Structures are given as C-alpha cells and as structure tokens.
mmCIF file with all atom_site columns, C-alpha atoms in Angstrom:
data_model
loop_
_atom_site.group_PDB
_atom_site.id
_atom_site.type_symbol
_atom_site.label_atom_id
_atom_site.label_alt_id
_atom_site.label_comp_id
_atom_site.label_asym_id
_atom_site.label_entity_id
_atom_site.label_seq_id
_atom_site.pdbx_PDB_ins_code
_atom_site.Cartn_x
_atom_site.Cartn_y
_atom_site.Cartn_z
_atom_site.occupancy
_atom_site.B_iso_or_equiv
_atom_site.pdbx_formal_charge
_atom_site.auth_seq_id
_atom_site.auth_comp_id
_atom_site.auth_asym_id
_atom_site.auth_atom_id
_atom_site.pdbx_PDB_model_num
ATOM 1   C CA . SER A 1 1   ? 206.047 85.077  97.901  1.00 0.00 ? 1   SER A CA 1
ATOM 2   C CA . THR A 1 2   ? 202.848 84.436  97.304  1.00 0.00 ? 2   THR A CA 1
ATOM 3   C CA . GLY A 1 3   ? 200.890 81.734  94.254  1.00 0.00 ? 3   GLY A CA 1
ATOM 4   C CA . LYS A 1 4   ? 197.187 81.940  93.224  1.00 0.00 ? 4   LYS A CA 1
ATOM 5   C CA . LYS A 1 5   ? 195.727 79.620  91.052  1.00 0.00 ? 5   LYS A CA 1
ATOM 6   C CA . PHE A 1 6   ? 193.607 81.155  88.039  1.00 0.00 ? 6   PHE A CA 1
ATOM 7   C CA . TYR A 1 7   ? 191.966 80.355  84.351  1.00 0.00 ? 7   TYR A CA 1
ATOM 8   C CA . VAL A 1 8   ? 191.263 81.695  81.485  1.00 0.00 ? 8   VAL A CA 1
ATOM 9   C CA . TYR A 1 9   ? 188.199 82.460  79.946  1.00 0.00 ? 9   TYR A CA 1
ATOM 10  C CA . ASN A 1 10  ? 187.521 82.389  76.021  1.00 0.00 ? 10  ASN A CA 1
ATOM 11  C CA . ARG A 1 11  ? 184.022 82.423  75.017  1.00 0.00 ? 11  ARG A CA 1
ATOM 12  C CA . LYS A 1 12  ? 185.117 81.170  71.588  1.00 0.00 ? 12  LYS A CA 1
ATOM 13  C CA . LEU A 1 13  ? 186.199 77.940  73.162  1.00 0.00 ? 13  LEU A CA 1
ATOM 14  C CA . GLY A 1 14  ? 182.969 77.484  75.513  1.00 0.00 ? 14  GLY A CA 1
ATOM 15  C CA . SER A 1 15  ? 183.235 76.008  79.181  1.00 0.00 ? 15  SER A CA 1
ATOM 16  C CA . ASP A 1 16  ? 185.378 72.882  79.928  1.00 0.00 ? 16  ASP A CA 1
ATOM 17  C CA . SER A 1 17  ? 182.686 70.644  81.492  1.00 0.00 ? 17  SER A CA 1
ATOM 18  C CA . SER A 1 18  ? 185.572 68.102  82.117  1.00 0.00 ? 18  SER A CA 1
ATOM 19  C CA . LEU A 1 19  ? 187.234 70.419  84.667  1.00 0.00 ? 19  LEU A CA 1
ATOM 20  C CA . ASN A 1 20  ? 184.022 71.582  86.417  1.00 0.00 ? 20  ASN A CA 1
ATOM 21  C CA . ALA A 1 21  ? 183.179 67.528  86.648  1.00 0.00 ? 21  ALA A CA 1
ATOM 22  C CA . LEU A 1 22  ? 186.950 66.990  88.278  1.00 0.00 ? 22  LEU A CA 1
ATOM 23  C CA . THR A 1 23  ? 186.283 70.082  90.677  1.00 0.00 ? 23  THR A CA 1
ATOM 24  C CA . ARG A 1 24  ? 182.746 68.848  91.651  1.00 0.00 ? 24  ARG A CA 1
ATOM 25  C CA . SER A 1 25  ? 183.835 65.244  92.276  1.00 0.00 ? 25  SER A CA 1
ATOM 26  C CA . GLY A 1 26  ? 187.190 65.924  93.468  1.00 0.00 ? 26  GLY A CA 1
ATOM 27  C CA . SER A 1 27  ? 186.121 68.064  96.304  1.00 0.00 ? 27  SER A CA 1
ATOM 28  C CA . LEU A 1 28  ? 183.201 65.716  97.249  1.00 0.00 ? 28  LEU A CA 1
ATOM 29  C CA . GLY A 1 29  ? 185.288 62.494  97.216  1.00 0.00 ? 29  GLY A CA 1
ATOM 30  C CA . GLU A 1 30  ? 187.214 64.077  100.146 1.00 0.00 ? 30  GLU A CA 1
ATOM 31  C CA . TYR A 1 31  ? 184.242 63.266  102.284 1.00 0.00 ? 31  TYR A CA 1
ATOM 32  C CA . ALA A 1 32  ? 183.756 59.827  101.233 1.00 0.00 ? 32  ALA A CA 1
ATOM 33  C CA . GLY A 1 33  ? 183.678 57.600  104.291 1.00 0.00 ? 33  GLY A CA 1
ATOM 34  C CA . VAL A 1 34  ? 183.461 60.536  106.687 1.00 0.00 ? 34  VAL A CA 1
ATOM 35  C CA . GLU A 1 35  ? 180.894 59.995  109.174 1.00 0.00 ? 35  GLU A CA 1
ATOM 36  C CA . GLU A 1 36  ? 178.212 61.966  110.247 1.00 0.00 ? 36  GLU A CA 1
ATOM 37  C CA . PRO A 1 37  ? 179.848 63.183  113.788 1.00 0.00 ? 37  PRO A CA 1
ATOM 38  C CA . GLU A 1 38  ? 183.045 64.186  112.301 1.00 0.00 ? 38  GLU A CA 1
ATOM 39  C CA . LEU A 1 39  ? 180.914 66.510  109.206 1.00 0.00 ? 39  LEU A CA 1
ATOM 40  C CA . ASN A 1 40  ? 178.642 68.239  112.097 1.00 0.00 ? 40  ASN A CA 1
ATOM 41  C CA . ARG A 1 41  ? 182.179 68.793  113.786 1.00 0.00 ? 41  ARG A CA 1
ATOM 42  C CA . GLU A 1 42  ? 183.874 70.163  111.079 1.00 0.00 ? 42  GLU A CA 1
ATOM 43  C CA . PHE A 1 43  ? 180.970 72.378  110.282 1.00 0.00 ? 43  PHE A CA 1
ATOM 44  C CA . GLU A 1 44  ? 180.478 73.653  113.935 1.00 0.00 ? 44  GLU A CA 1
ATOM 45  C CA . TRP A 1 45  ? 184.176 75.160  113.479 1.00 0.00 ? 45  TRP A CA 1
ATOM 46  C CA . ALA A 1 46  ? 183.417 76.507  110.366 1.00 0.00 ? 46  ALA A CA 1
ATOM 47  C CA . ARG A 1 47  ? 181.081 78.604  112.675 1.00 0.00 ? 47  ARG A CA 1
ATOM 48  C CA . TYR A 1 48  ? 182.778 81.823  111.770 1.00 0.00 ? 48  TYR A CA 1
ATOM 49  C CA . GLU A 1 49  ? 182.884 81.569  108.199 1.00 0.00 ? 49  GLU A CA 1
ATOM 50  C CA . ALA A 1 50  ? 179.294 80.062  107.491 1.00 0.00 ? 50  ALA A CA 1
ATOM 51  C CA . THR A 1 51  ? 176.072 82.865  106.811 1.00 0.00 ? 51  THR A CA 1
ATOM 52  C CA . ASP A 1 52  ? 173.197 82.849  108.890 1.00 0.00 ? 52  ASP A CA 1
ATOM 53  C CA . VAL A 1 53  ? 171.468 80.886  105.527 1.00 0.00 ? 53  VAL A CA 1
ATOM 54  C CA . GLU A 1 54  ? 174.233 78.145  105.645 1.00 0.00 ? 54  GLU A CA 1
ATOM 55  C CA . LYS A 1 55  ? 173.797 77.435  109.502 1.00 0.00 ? 55  LYS A CA 1
ATOM 56  C CA . SER A 1 56  ? 170.053 77.039  108.858 1.00 0.00 ? 56  SER A CA 1
ATOM 57  C CA . GLN A 1 57  ? 170.730 74.979  105.820 1.00 0.00 ? 57  GLN A CA 1
ATOM 58  C CA . PHE A 1 58  ? 173.058 72.494  107.508 1.00 0.00 ? 58  PHE A CA 1
ATOM 59  C CA . LYS A 1 59  ? 170.894 72.510  110.664 1.00 0.00 ? 59  LYS A CA 1
ATOM 60  C CA . ALA A 1 60  ? 168.091 71.431  108.643 1.00 0.00 ? 60  ALA A CA 1
ATOM 61  C CA . LEU A 1 61  ? 170.068 68.090  106.845 1.00 0.00 ? 61  LEU A CA 1
ATOM 62  C CA . LYS A 1 62  ? 169.560 64.920  107.553 1.00 0.00 ? 62  LYS A CA 1
ATOM 63  C CA . GLY A 1 63  ? 171.791 61.992  106.671 1.00 0.00 ? 63  GLY A CA 1
ATOM 64  C CA . ALA A 1 64  ? 175.573 62.034  106.397 1.00 0.00 ? 64  ALA A CA 1
ATOM 65  C CA . ASP A 1 65  ? 175.202 61.997  102.595 1.00 0.00 ? 65  ASP A CA 1
ATOM 66  C CA . THR A 1 66  ? 173.332 65.438  102.150 1.00 0.00 ? 66  THR A CA 1
ATOM 67  C CA . LYS A 1 67  ? 175.834 66.649  104.466 1.00 0.00 ? 67  LYS A CA 1
ATOM 68  C CA . ARG A 1 68  ? 179.018 65.360  102.748 1.00 0.00 ? 68  ARG A CA 1
ATOM 69  C CA . LYS A 1 69  ? 177.348 67.151  99.548  1.00 0.00 ? 69  LYS A CA 1
ATOM 70  C CA . PHE A 1 70  ? 176.668 70.414  101.214 1.00 0.00 ? 70  PHE A CA 1
ATOM 71  C CA . LEU A 1 71  ? 180.238 70.293  103.030 1.00 0.00 ? 71  LEU A CA 1
ATOM 72  C CA . ALA A 1 72  ? 181.746 69.912  99.384  1.00 0.00 ? 72  ALA A CA 1
ATOM 73  C CA . ASP A 1 73  ? 179.654 72.626  97.917  1.00 0.00 ? 73  ASP A CA 1
ATOM 74  C CA . PHE A 1 74  ? 180.189 75.254  100.822 1.00 0.00 ? 74  PHE A CA 1
ATOM 75  C CA . TRP A 1 75  ? 184.293 75.008  101.007 1.00 0.00 ? 75  TRP A CA 1
ATOM 76  C CA . GLN A 1 76  ? 184.244 74.885  97.061  1.00 0.00 ? 76  GLN A CA 1
ATOM 77  C CA . ARG A 1 77  ? 182.450 78.268  97.228  1.00 0.00 ? 77  ARG A CA 1
ATOM 78  C CA . ARG A 1 78  ? 185.458 79.918  99.336  1.00 0.00 ? 78  ARG A CA 1
ATOM 79  C CA . PRO A 1 79  ? 188.790 81.008  97.471  1.00 0.00 ? 79  PRO A CA 1
ATOM 80  C CA . PHE A 1 80  ? 190.993 78.297  96.505  1.00 0.00 ? 80  PHE A CA 1
ATOM 81  C CA . GLU A 1 81  ? 193.473 76.683  99.483  1.00 0.00 ? 81  GLU A CA 1
ATOM 82  C CA . PHE A 1 82  ? 191.047 78.341  102.076 1.00 0.00 ? 82  PHE A CA 1
ATOM 83  C CA . LYS A 1 83  ? 189.608 75.306  103.977 1.00 0.00 ? 83  LYS A CA 1
ATOM 84  C CA . GLN A 1 84  ? 193.326 74.311  104.625 1.00 0.00 ? 84  GLN A CA 1
ATOM 85  C CA . GLU A 1 85  ? 194.502 77.567  106.022 1.00 0.00 ? 85  GLU A CA 1
ATOM 86  C CA . TYR A 1 86  ? 190.942 77.953  107.859 1.00 0.00 ? 86  TYR A CA 1
ATOM 87  C CA . LEU A 1 87  ? 191.107 74.230  109.512 1.00 0.00 ? 87  LEU A CA 1
ATOM 88  C CA . LYS A 1 88  ? 194.630 75.116  110.576 1.00 0.00 ? 88  LYS A CA 1
ATOM 89  C CA . ARG A 1 89  ? 193.619 78.064  112.471 1.00 0.00 ? 89  ARG A CA 1
ATOM 90  C CA . VAL A 1 90  ? 191.155 75.992  114.001 1.00 0.00 ? 90  VAL A CA 1
ATOM 91  C CA . VAL A 1 91  ? 193.505 73.263  115.084 1.00 0.00 ? 91  VAL A CA 1
ATOM 92  C CA . TYR A 1 92  ? 196.010 76.070  116.466 1.00 0.00 ? 92  TYR A CA 1
ATOM 93  C CA . ALA A 1 93  ? 192.970 77.684  118.252 1.00 0.00 ? 93  ALA A CA 1
ATOM 94  C CA . ASN A 1 94  ? 191.826 74.236  119.794 1.00 0.00 ? 94  ASN A CA 1
ATOM 95  C CA . ALA A 1 95  ? 195.787 73.096  121.237 1.00 0.00 ? 95  ALA A CA 1
ATOM 96  C CA . THR A 1 96  ? 196.295 76.899  121.823 1.00 0.00 ? 96  THR A CA 1
ATOM 97  C CA . PHE A 1 97  ? 193.825 78.348  123.903 1.00 0.00 ? 97  PHE A CA 1
ATOM 98  C CA . ASN A 1 98  ? 191.592 75.526  125.233 1.00 0.00 ? 98  ASN A CA 1
ATOM 99  C CA . ILE A 1 99  ? 189.946 76.499  128.969 1.00 0.00 ? 99  ILE A CA 1
ATOM 100 C CA . LEU A 1 100 ? 188.878 73.921  131.052 1.00 0.00 ? 100 LEU A CA 1
ATOM 101 C CA . GLN A 1 101 ? 186.003 72.073  129.074 1.00 0.00 ? 101 GLN A CA 1
ATOM 102 C CA . ARG A 1 102 ? 185.922 74.855  126.752 1.00 0.00 ? 102 ARG A CA 1
ATOM 103 C CA . GLN A 1 103 ? 187.264 73.829  123.051 1.00 0.00 ? 103 GLN A CA 1
ATOM 104 C CA . GLY A 1 104 ? 189.880 76.591  121.838 1.00 0.00 ? 104 GLY A CA 1
ATOM 105 C CA . TYR A 1 105 ? 187.356 77.216  118.834 1.00 0.00 ? 105 TYR A CA 1
ATOM 106 C CA . LEU A 1 106 ? 185.057 78.549  121.140 1.00 0.00 ? 106 LEU A CA 1
ATOM 107 C CA . THR A 1 107 ? 186.980 81.063  123.031 1.00 0.00 ? 107 THR A CA 1
ATOM 108 C CA . ASP A 1 108 ? 187.103 85.034  122.165 1.00 0.00 ? 108 ASP A CA 1
ATOM 109 C CA . ARG A 1 109 ? 191.080 84.512  121.414 1.00 0.00 ? 109 ARG A CA 1
ATOM 110 C CA . GLY A 1 110 ? 190.650 81.499  119.000 1.00 0.00 ? 110 GLY A CA 1
ATOM 111 C CA . ARG A 1 111 ? 187.501 83.387  117.557 1.00 0.00 ? 111 ARG A CA 1
ATOM 112 C CA . VAL A 1 112 ? 190.029 86.104  116.579 1.00 0.00 ? 112 VAL A CA 1
ATOM 113 C CA . TYR A 1 113 ? 192.416 83.646  115.346 1.00 0.00 ? 113 TYR A CA 1
ATOM 114 C CA . ILE A 1 114 ? 190.767 81.709  113.621 1.00 0.00 ? 114 ILE A CA 1
ATOM 115 C CA . THR A 1 115 ? 188.822 84.665  111.644 1.00 0.00 ? 115 THR A CA 1
ATOM 116 C CA . TYR A 1 116 ? 191.655 86.919  111.146 1.00 0.00 ? 116 TYR A CA 1
ATOM 117 C CA . GLY A 1 117 ? 194.859 84.849  111.241 1.00 0.00 ? 117 GLY A CA 1
ATOM 118 C CA . PRO A 1 118 ? 197.672 85.191  113.371 1.00 0.00 ? 118 PRO A CA 1
ATOM 119 C CA . PRO A 1 119 ? 198.548 88.553  114.948 1.00 0.00 ? 119 PRO A CA 1
ATOM 120 C CA . SER A 1 120 ? 201.546 90.527  113.864 1.00 0.00 ? 120 SER A CA 1
ATOM 121 C CA . ASP A 1 121 ? 201.975 91.604  117.109 1.00 0.00 ? 121 ASP A CA 1
ATOM 122 C CA . TYR A 1 122 ? 200.997 90.672  120.561 1.00 0.00 ? 122 TYR A CA 1
ATOM 123 C CA . ASP A 1 123 ? 201.790 92.127  124.135 1.00 0.00 ? 123 ASP A CA 1
ATOM 124 C CA . ARG A 1 124 ? 201.186 89.796  127.365 1.00 0.00 ? 124 ARG A CA 1
ATOM 125 C CA . HIS A 1 125 ? 200.717 91.157  130.662 1.00 0.00 ? 125 HIS A CA 1
ATOM 126 C CA . PRO A 1 126 ? 200.480 87.521  132.867 1.00 0.00 ? 126 PRO A CA 1
ATOM 127 C CA . ASN A 1 127 ? 201.741 89.253  136.126 1.00 0.00 ? 127 ASN A CA 1
ATOM 128 C CA . GLU A 1 128 ? 201.294 92.324  137.270 1.00 0.00 ? 128 GLU A CA 1
ATOM 129 C CA . SER A 1 129 ? 200.171 93.488  140.703 1.00 0.00 ? 129 SER A CA 1
ATOM 130 C CA . GLU A 1 130 ? 198.026 96.258  140.281 1.00 0.00 ? 130 GLU A CA 1
ATOM 131 C CA . TYR A 1 131 ? 196.079 94.238  136.936 1.00 0.00 ? 131 TYR A CA 1
ATOM 132 C CA . ARG A 1 132 ? 194.614 91.005  135.813 1.00 0.00 ? 132 ARG A CA 1
ATOM 133 C CA . PRO A 1 133 ? 196.072 89.345  133.479 1.00 0.00 ? 133 PRO A CA 1
ATOM 134 C CA . TYR A 1 134 ? 195.433 90.510  129.866 1.00 0.00 ? 134 TYR A CA 1
ATOM 135 C CA . GLU A 1 135 ? 196.875 90.735  126.352 1.00 0.00 ? 135 GLU A CA 1
ATOM 136 C CA . ILE A 1 136 ? 196.557 92.947  123.650 1.00 0.00 ? 136 ILE A CA 1
ATOM 137 C CA . TRP A 1 137 ? 196.900 91.893  120.021 1.00 0.00 ? 137 TRP A CA 1
ATOM 138 C CA . THR A 1 138 ? 197.751 93.680  116.925 1.00 0.00 ? 138 THR A CA 1
ATOM 139 C CA . PHE A 1 139 ? 197.166 93.320  113.606 1.00 0.00 ? 139 PHE A CA 1
ATOM 140 C CA . GLN A 1 140 ? 198.998 95.438  111.072 1.00 0.00 ? 140 GLN A CA 1
ATOM 141 C CA . ASP A 1 141 ? 197.212 94.303  107.780 1.00 0.00 ? 141 ASP A CA 1
ATOM 142 C CA . ILE A 1 142 ? 193.672 94.910  108.818 1.00 0.00 ? 142 ILE A CA 1
ATOM 143 C CA . GLN A 1 143 ? 192.061 98.096  108.341 1.00 0.00 ? 143 GLN A CA 1
ATOM 144 C CA . GLY A 1 144 ? 194.803 100.055 108.694 1.00 0.00 ? 144 GLY A CA 1
ATOM 145 C CA . GLY A 1 145 ? 195.881 98.272  112.110 1.00 0.00 ? 145 GLY A CA 1
ATOM 146 C CA . VAL A 1 146 ? 193.538 96.966  114.658 1.00 0.00 ? 146 VAL A CA 1
ATOM 147 C CA . VAL A 1 147 ? 194.167 96.145  118.266 1.00 0.00 ? 147 VAL A CA 1
ATOM 148 C CA . PHE A 1 148 ? 192.134 93.466  120.162 1.00 0.00 ? 148 PHE A CA 1
ATOM 149 C CA . ALA A 1 149 ? 192.525 93.322  124.170 1.00 0.00 ? 149 ALA A CA 1
ATOM 150 C CA . PHE A 1 150 ? 191.660 90.641  126.018 1.00 0.00 ? 150 PHE A CA 1
ATOM 151 C CA . VAL A 1 151 ? 191.306 90.690  129.904 1.00 0.00 ? 151 VAL A CA 1
ATOM 152 C CA . GLN A 1 152 ? 191.406 87.366  132.123 1.00 0.00 ? 152 GLN A CA 1
ATOM 153 C CA . ARG A 1 153 ? 188.596 88.715  134.229 1.00 0.00 ? 153 ARG A CA 1
ATOM 154 C CA . SER A 1 154 ? 188.489 85.483  136.875 1.00 0.00 ? 154 SER A CA 1
ATOM 155 C CA . PRO A 1 155 ? 191.452 83.835  138.163 1.00 0.00 ? 155 PRO A CA 1
ATOM 156 C CA . GLY A 1 156 ? 192.156 80.988  136.098 1.00 0.00 ? 156 GLY A CA 1
ATOM 157 C CA . GLY A 1 157 ? 189.619 82.072  133.645 1.00 0.00 ? 157 GLY A CA 1
ATOM 158 C CA . ASP A 1 158 ? 189.633 82.750  129.864 1.00 0.00 ? 158 ASP A CA 1
ATOM 159 C CA . TYR A 1 159 ? 190.586 85.803  128.324 1.00 0.00 ? 159 TYR A CA 1
ATOM 160 C CA . GLU A 1 160 ? 187.493 87.730  126.907 1.00 0.00 ? 160 GLU A CA 1
ATOM 161 C CA . LEU A 1 161 ? 187.674 90.328  124.388 1.00 0.00 ? 161 LEU A CA 1
ATOM 162 C CA . VAL A 1 162 ? 187.143 93.591  125.939 1.00 0.00 ? 162 VAL A CA 1
ATOM 163 C CA . HIS A 1 163 ? 188.018 95.861  123.469 1.00 0.00 ? 163 HIS A CA 1
ATOM 164 C CA . SER A 1 164 ? 188.964 96.135  119.627 1.00 0.00 ? 164 SER A CA 1
ATOM 165 C CA . THR A 1 165 ? 189.495 99.133  116.970 1.00 0.00 ? 165 THR A CA 1
ATOM 166 C CA . HIS A 1 166 ? 188.180 96.697  114.306 1.00 0.00 ? 166 HIS A CA 1
ATOM 167 C CA . ARG A 1 167 ? 185.306 98.402  112.891 1.00 0.00 ? 167 ARG A CA 1
ATOM 168 C CA . ASN A 1 168 ? 183.296 95.281  113.282 1.00 0.00 ? 168 ASN A CA 1
ATOM 169 C CA . GLU A 1 169 ? 184.034 94.118  117.051 1.00 0.00 ? 169 GLU A CA 1
ATOM 170 C CA . LEU A 1 170 ? 183.380 95.065  120.589 1.00 0.00 ? 170 LEU A CA 1
ATOM 171 C CA . HIS A 1 171 ? 184.660 98.941  120.967 1.00 0.00 ? 171 HIS A CA 1
ATOM 172 C CA . ASP A 1 172 ? 185.481 99.823  124.345 1.00 0.00 ? 172 ASP A CA 1
ATOM 173 C CA . GLU A 1 173 ? 187.519 102.958 125.468 1.00 0.00 ? 173 GLU A CA 1
ATOM 174 C CA . ASN A 1 174 ? 187.435 102.373 128.958 1.00 0.00 ? 174 ASN A CA 1
ATOM 175 C CA . TRP A 1 175 ? 188.546 98.813  128.598 1.00 0.00 ? 175 TRP A CA 1
ATOM 176 C CA . MET A 1 176 ? 191.370 98.957  131.402 1.00 0.00 ? 176 MET A CA 1
ATOM 177 C CA . GLN A 1 177 ? 188.712 99.088  134.010 1.00 0.00 ? 177 GLN A CA 1
ATOM 178 C CA . TYR A 1 178 ? 188.339 95.370  133.326 1.00 0.00 ? 178 TYR A CA 1
ATOM 179 C CA . ALA A 1 179 ? 191.766 94.501  134.263 1.00 0.00 ? 179 ALA A CA 1
ATOM 180 C CA . GLN A 1 180 ? 192.233 96.558  137.345 1.00 0.00 ? 180 GLN A CA 1
ATOM 181 C CA . THR A 1 181 ? 192.455 94.495  140.243 1.00 0.00 ? 181 THR A CA 1
ATOM 182 C CA . ARG A 1 182 ? 191.011 97.545  142.623 1.00 0.00 ? 182 ARG A CA 1
#
C-alpha cells in the first residue's frame, strides 16, 4: 500500500498563507545550525537529482546561510518525502559500494542505485573461470523492464557500468567482451 499527501484548492476560499509560511520555515529550520561542509556534502550527494542550472547556482553561493536556503528550496521543489528516500539510497550506496578510497555514491553501481532505487532482481557472478566478476541488475518497473550490466574490469577494482537497456544509459550489446578474461 502507499500513501500520498494532497491538498484541495478552492478558488472561493483563496490561498492559505499560513500553510505556505509553515512549510517554508519548517524546511529551512531543518538546516539551522548545519555547517557549510555538511551543506556542501549534502548537495554533492544530490548530484544525480540536481539540474545543471542548480549545480551552477549552488557552486556560486557563498556562506552557510545562502546554502541553507538553497538546499531547503531545492528539496521543497521535489515530491513530498523524496529527500528522505533519496538520502536513504545515498547512505546505502556509501555503505555497500565503497571501493578503495572512493565513496559508494560516486561508483557506477551507487549512481544507478541512487537514481533508480533497488533492483527488482540481480544476478551476481563473482567467480567464474573464464569471466571477470560481473553483475546484472534488472528493474521490472522502469520502461517496461531494463537491465544494467556491471563488470569488474581490473582485479580488486570497482564494477563499471558497461551496458544497459535503459534509454538514457550506456548501451553496448557486446558488453560480455569486457567480462571475458581471454
């Protein structure tokens, strides 16, 4: 089951300005006392959600107060409860996909997980004599079903995205060549 908050607008009654003020001040209050490094880190985590315009706007900001306001407005423009789900995915990616000195959200598997959520199914192949380790993630609820293929090209390295059937992702029908040890 799922739930969604909604509002009914009645033109005869006009806008409830107290609701707008509460919403805006409530979200800005969430960042009260948050220091600039943490604000920068949160926006860095939001890199897959932010538009190019938003990225350049944030980069131009100076001082914690302006960044607090920007982040509050940034998340408020997204659907209700989106921020919590998005940041939960970032935490999972950082805990699961870290490799060497690279945080999980910066890896290909981390980006895909953060962007699309958990896969419906995954097929892991960590030890096969003629193949490098690889994983195939399937998402049944996206575009009628899509697949992402990741290969660990170098020993002990990260799994790189080498193929996807998603319209906006890397597509290479011959992706298994990257998995073969030769």
